[in-house]
mmCIF file of N, CA and C in Angstrom:
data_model
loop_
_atom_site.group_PDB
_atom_site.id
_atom_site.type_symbol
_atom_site.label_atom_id
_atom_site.label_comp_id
_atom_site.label_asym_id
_atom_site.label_seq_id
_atom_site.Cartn_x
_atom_site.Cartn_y
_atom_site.Cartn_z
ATOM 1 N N UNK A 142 110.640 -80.514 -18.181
ATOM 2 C CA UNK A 142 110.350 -79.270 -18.870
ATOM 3 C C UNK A 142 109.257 -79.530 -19.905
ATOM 4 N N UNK A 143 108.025 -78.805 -19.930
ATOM 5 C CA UNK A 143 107.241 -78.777 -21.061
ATOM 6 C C UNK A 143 107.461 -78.869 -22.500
ATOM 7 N N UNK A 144 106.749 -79.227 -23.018
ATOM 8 C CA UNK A 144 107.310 -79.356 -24.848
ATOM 9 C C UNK A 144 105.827 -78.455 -25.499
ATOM 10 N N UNK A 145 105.748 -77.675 -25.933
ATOM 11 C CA UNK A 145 104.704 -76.699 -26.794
ATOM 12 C C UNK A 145 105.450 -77.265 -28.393
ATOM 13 N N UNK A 146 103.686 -78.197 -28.738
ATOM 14 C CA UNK A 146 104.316 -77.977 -30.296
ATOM 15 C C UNK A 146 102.758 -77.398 -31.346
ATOM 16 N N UNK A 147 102.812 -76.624 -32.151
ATOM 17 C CA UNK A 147 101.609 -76.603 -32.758
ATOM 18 C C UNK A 147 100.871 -77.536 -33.613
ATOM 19 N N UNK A 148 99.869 -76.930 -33.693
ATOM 20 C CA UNK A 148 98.865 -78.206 -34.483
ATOM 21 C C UNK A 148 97.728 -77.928 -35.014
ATOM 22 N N UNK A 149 97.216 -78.142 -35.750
ATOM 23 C CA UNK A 149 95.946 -77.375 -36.214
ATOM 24 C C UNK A 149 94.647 -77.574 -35.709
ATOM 25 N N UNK A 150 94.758 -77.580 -34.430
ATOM 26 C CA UNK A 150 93.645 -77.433 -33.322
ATOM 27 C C UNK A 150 94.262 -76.358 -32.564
ATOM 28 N N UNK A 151 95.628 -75.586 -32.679
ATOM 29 C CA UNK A 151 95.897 -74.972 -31.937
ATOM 30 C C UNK A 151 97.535 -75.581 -30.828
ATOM 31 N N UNK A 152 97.622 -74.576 -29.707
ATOM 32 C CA UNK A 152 99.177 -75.388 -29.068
ATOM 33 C C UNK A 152 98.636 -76.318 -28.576
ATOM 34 N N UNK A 153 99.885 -77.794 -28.338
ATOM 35 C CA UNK A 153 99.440 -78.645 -27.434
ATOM 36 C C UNK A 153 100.739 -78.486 -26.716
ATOM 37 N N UNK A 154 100.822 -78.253 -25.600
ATOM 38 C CA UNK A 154 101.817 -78.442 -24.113
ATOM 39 C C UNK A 154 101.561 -79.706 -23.697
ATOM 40 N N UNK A 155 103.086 -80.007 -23.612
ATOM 41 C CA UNK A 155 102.950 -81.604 -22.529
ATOM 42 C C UNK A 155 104.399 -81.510 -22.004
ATOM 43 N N UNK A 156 104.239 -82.751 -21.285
ATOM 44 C CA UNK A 156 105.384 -83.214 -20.121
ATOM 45 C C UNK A 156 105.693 -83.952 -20.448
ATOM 46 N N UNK A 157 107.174 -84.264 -21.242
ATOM 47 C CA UNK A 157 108.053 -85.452 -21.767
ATOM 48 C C UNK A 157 108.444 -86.520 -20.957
ATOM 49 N N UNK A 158 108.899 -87.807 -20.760
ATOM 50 C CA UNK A 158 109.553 -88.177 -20.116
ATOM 51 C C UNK A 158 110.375 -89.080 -20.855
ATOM 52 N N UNK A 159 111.145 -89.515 -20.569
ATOM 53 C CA UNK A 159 112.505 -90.481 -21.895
ATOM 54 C C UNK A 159 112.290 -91.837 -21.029
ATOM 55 N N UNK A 160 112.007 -92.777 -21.733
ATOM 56 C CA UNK A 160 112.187 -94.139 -21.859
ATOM 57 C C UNK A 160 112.987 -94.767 -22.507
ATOM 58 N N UNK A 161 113.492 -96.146 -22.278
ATOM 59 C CA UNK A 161 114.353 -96.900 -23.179
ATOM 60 C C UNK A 161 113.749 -97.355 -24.010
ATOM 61 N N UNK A 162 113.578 -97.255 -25.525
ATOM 62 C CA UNK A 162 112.942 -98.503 -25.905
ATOM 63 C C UNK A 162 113.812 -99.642 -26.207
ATOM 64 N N UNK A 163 113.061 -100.614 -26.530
ATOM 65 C CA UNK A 163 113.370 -102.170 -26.524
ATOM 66 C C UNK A 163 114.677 -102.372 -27.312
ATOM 67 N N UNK A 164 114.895 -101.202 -28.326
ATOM 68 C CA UNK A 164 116.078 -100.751 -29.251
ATOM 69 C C UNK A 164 117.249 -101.174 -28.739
ATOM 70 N N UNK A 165 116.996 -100.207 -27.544
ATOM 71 C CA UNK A 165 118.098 -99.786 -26.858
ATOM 72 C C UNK A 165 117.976 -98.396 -27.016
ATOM 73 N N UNK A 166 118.221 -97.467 -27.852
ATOM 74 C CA UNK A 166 117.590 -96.231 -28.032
ATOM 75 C C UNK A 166 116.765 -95.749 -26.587
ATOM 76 N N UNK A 167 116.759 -94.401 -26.699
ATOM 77 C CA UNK A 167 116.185 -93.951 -25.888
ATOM 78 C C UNK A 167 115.107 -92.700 -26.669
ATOM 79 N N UNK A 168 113.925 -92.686 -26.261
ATOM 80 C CA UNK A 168 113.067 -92.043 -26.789
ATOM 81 C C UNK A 168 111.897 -91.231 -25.765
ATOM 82 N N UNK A 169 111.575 -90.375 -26.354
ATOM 83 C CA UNK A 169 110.102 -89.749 -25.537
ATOM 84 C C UNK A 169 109.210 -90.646 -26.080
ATOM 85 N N UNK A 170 108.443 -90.957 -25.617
ATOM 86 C CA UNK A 170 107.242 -91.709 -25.463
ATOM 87 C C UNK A 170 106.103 -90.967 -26.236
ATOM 88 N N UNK A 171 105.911 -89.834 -25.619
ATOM 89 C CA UNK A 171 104.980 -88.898 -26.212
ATOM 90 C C UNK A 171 105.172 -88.410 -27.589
ATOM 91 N N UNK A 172 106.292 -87.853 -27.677
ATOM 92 C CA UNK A 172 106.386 -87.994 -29.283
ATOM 93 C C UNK A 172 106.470 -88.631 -30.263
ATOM 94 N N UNK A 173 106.716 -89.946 -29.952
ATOM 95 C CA UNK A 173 106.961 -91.079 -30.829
ATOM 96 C C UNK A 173 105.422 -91.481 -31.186
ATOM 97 N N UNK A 174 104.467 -91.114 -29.886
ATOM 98 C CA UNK A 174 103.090 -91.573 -29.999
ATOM 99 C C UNK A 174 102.160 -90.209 -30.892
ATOM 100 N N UNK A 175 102.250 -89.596 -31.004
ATOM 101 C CA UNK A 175 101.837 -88.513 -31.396
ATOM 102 C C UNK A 175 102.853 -87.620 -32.818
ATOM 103 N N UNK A 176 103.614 -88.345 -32.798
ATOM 104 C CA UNK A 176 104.505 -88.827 -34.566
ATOM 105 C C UNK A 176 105.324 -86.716 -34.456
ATOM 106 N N UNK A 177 105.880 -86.557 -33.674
ATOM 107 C CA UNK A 177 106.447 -85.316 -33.071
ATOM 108 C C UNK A 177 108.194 -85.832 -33.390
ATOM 109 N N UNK A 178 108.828 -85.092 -34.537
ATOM 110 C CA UNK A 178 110.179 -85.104 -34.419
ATOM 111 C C UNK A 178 110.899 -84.537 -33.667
ATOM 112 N N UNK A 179 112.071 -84.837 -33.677
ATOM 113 C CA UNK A 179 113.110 -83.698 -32.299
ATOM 114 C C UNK A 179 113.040 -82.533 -33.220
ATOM 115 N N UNK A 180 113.087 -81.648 -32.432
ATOM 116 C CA UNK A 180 112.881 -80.384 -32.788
ATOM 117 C C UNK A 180 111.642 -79.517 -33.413
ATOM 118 N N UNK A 181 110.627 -80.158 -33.540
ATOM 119 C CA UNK A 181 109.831 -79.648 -34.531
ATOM 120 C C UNK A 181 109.003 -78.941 -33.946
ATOM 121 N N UNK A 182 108.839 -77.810 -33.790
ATOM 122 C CA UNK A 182 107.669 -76.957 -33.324
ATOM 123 C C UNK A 182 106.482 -76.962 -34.203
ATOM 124 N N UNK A 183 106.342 -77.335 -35.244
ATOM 125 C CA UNK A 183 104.921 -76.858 -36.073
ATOM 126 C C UNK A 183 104.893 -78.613 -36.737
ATOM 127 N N UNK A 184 103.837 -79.178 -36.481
ATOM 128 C CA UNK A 184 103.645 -80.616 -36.791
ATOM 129 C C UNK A 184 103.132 -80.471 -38.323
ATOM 130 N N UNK A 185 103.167 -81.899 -39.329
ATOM 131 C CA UNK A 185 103.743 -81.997 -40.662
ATOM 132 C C UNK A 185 102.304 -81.630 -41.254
ATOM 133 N N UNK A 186 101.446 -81.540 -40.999
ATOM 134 C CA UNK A 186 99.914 -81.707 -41.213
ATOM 135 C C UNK A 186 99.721 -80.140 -41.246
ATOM 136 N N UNK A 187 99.658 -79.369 -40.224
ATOM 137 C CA UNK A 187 100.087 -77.800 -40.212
ATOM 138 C C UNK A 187 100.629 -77.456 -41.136
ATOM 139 N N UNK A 188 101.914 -77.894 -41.395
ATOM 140 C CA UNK A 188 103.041 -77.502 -42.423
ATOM 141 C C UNK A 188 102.564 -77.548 -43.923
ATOM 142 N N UNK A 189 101.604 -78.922 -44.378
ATOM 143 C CA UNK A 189 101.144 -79.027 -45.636
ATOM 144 C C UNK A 189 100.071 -77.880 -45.800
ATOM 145 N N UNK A 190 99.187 -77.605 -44.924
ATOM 146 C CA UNK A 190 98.260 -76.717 -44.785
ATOM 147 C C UNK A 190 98.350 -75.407 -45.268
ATOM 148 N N UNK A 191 99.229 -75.355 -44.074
ATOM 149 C CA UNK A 191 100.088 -73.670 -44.708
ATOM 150 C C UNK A 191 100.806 -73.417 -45.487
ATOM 151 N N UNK A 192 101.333 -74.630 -46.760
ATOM 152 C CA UNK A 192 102.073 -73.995 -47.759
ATOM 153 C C UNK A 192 101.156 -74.254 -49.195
ATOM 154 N N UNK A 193 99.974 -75.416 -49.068
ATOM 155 C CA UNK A 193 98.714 -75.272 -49.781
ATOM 156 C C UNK A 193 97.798 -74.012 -49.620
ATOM 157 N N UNK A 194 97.602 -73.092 -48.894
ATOM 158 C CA UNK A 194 97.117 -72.313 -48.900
ATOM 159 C C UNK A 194 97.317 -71.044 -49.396
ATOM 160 N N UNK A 195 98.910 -70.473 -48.894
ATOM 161 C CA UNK A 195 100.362 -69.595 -49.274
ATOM 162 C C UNK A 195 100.466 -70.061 -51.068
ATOM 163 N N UNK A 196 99.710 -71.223 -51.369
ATOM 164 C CA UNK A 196 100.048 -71.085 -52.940
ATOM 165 C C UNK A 196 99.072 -70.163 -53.595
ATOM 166 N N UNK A 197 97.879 -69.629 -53.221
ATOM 167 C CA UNK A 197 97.023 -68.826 -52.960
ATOM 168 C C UNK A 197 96.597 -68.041 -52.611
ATOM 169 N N UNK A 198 97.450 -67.365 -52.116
ATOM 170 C CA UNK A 198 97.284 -65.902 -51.292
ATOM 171 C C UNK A 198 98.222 -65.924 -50.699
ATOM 172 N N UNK A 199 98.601 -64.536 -50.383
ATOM 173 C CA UNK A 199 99.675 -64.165 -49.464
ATOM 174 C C UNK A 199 99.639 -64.523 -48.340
ATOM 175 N N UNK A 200 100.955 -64.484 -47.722
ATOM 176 C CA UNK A 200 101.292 -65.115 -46.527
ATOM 177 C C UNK A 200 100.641 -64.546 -45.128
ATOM 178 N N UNK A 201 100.717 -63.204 -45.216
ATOM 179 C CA UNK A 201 99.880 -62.066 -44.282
ATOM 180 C C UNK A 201 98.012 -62.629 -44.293
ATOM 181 N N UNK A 202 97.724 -63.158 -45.425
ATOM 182 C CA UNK A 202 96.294 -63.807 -44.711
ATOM 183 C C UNK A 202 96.235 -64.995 -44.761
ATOM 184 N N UNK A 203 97.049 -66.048 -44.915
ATOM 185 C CA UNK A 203 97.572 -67.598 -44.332
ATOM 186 C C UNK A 203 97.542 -66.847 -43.106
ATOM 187 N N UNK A 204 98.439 -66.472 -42.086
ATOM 188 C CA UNK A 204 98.250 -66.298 -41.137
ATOM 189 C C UNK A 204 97.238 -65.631 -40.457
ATOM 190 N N UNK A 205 96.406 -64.471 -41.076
ATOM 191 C CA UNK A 205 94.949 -63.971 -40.559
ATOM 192 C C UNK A 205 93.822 -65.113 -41.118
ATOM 193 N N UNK A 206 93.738 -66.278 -41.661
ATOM 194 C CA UNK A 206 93.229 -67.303 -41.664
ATOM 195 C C UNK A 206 93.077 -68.498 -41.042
ATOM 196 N N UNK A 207 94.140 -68.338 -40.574
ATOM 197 C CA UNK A 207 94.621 -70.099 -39.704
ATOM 198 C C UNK A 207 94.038 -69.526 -38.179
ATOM 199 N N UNK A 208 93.381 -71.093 -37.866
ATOM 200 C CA UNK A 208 93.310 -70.753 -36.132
ATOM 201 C C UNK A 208 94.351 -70.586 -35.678
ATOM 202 N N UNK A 209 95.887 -70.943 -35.774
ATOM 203 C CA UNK A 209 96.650 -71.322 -34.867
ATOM 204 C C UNK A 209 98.121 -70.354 -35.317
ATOM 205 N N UNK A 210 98.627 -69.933 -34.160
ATOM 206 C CA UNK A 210 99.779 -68.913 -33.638
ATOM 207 C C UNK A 210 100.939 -68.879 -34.539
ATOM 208 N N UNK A 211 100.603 -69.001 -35.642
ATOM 209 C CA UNK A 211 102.343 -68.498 -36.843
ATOM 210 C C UNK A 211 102.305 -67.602 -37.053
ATOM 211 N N UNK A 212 103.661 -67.180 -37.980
ATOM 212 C CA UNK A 212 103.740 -65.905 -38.161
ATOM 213 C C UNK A 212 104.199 -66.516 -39.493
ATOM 214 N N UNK A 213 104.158 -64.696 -40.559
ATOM 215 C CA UNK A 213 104.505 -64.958 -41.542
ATOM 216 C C UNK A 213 105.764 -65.563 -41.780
ATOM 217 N N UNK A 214 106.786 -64.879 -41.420
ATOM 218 C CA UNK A 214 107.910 -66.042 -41.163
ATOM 219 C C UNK A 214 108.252 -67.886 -41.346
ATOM 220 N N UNK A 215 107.002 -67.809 -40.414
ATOM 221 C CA UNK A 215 107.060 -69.337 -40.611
ATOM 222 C C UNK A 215 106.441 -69.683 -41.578
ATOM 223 N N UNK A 216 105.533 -69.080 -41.831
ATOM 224 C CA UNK A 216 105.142 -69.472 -43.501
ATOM 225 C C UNK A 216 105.782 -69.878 -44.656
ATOM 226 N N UNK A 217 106.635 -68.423 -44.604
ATOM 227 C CA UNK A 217 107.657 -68.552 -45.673
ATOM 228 C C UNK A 217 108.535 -69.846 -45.397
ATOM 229 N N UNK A 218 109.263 -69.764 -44.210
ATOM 230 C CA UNK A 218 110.127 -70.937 -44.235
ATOM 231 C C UNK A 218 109.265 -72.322 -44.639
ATOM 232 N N UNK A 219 107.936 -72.424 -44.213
ATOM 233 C CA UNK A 219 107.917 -73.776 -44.802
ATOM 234 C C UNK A 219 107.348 -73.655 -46.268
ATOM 235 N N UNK A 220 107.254 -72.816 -46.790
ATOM 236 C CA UNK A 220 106.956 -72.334 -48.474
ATOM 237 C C UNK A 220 108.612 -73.125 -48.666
ATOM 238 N N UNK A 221 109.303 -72.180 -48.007
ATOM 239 C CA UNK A 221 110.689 -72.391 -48.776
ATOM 240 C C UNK A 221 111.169 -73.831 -48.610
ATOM 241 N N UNK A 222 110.780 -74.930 -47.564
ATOM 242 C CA UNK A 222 111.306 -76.185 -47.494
ATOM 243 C C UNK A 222 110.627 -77.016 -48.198
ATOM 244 N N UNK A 223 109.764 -76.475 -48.889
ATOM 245 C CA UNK A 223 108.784 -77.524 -49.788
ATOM 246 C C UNK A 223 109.291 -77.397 -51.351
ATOM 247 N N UNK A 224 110.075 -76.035 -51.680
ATOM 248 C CA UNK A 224 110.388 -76.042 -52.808
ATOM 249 C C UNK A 224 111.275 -77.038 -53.096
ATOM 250 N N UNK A 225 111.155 -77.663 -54.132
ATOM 251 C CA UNK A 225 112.815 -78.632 -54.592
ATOM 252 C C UNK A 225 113.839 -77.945 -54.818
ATOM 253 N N UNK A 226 114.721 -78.313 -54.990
ATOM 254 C CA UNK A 226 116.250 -78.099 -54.857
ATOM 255 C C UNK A 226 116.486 -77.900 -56.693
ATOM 256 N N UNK A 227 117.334 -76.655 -56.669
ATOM 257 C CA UNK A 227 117.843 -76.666 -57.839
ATOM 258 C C UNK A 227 118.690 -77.317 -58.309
ATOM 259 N N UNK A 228 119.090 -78.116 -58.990
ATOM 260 C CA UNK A 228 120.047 -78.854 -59.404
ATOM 261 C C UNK A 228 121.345 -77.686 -60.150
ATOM 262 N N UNK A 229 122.183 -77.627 -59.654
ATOM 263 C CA UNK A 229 123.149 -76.712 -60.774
ATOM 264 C C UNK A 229 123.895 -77.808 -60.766
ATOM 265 N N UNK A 230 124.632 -77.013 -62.170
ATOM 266 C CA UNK A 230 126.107 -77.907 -62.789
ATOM 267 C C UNK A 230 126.868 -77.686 -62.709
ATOM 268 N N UNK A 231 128.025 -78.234 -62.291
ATOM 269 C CA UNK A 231 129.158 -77.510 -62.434
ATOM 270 C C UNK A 231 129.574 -77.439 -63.601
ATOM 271 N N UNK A 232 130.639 -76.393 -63.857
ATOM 272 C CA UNK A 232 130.924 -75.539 -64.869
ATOM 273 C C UNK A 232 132.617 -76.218 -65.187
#
């Protein structure tokens, strides 16, 4: 099955295949080479991009700015995973 992940050249589609590595572990090849976590649709380089920019303008022209296929949505979410964590206290 294909893997679509974005990138700031735009989508890249590929064809996974799982190898053992030497670990023992088992891994995709392709992602390990091309630094692609499980799960990640929008690669980390993208991600810094679009929440350096979103510090600057709204999210609606981050996305009418960028070459590549997000939505505001995803903006926000990675606005929101970059913020730190509030520390509360308990009471």
């Amino acid at each position: 099955m294909p893997r679509t992940v974005i990138t700031l050249i735009g989508e890249l589609t590929y064809k996974r295949t799982y190898y053992k590595h030497k670990s023992g572990t088992m891994i995709y090849l392709t992602d390990h080479i091309i630094g692609v976590e499980s799960f990640e649709r929008v690669i980390k380089e993208l991600c810094a991009e679009l929440v350096q920019k979103a510090a600057s303008m709204s999210m609606q022209k981050v996305v009418n700015v960028s070459n590549v296929p997000v939505s505001r949505q995803t903006v926000n979410n990675k606005v929101l995973s970059r913020q730190p964590k509030n520390n509360q206290k308990s009471s």
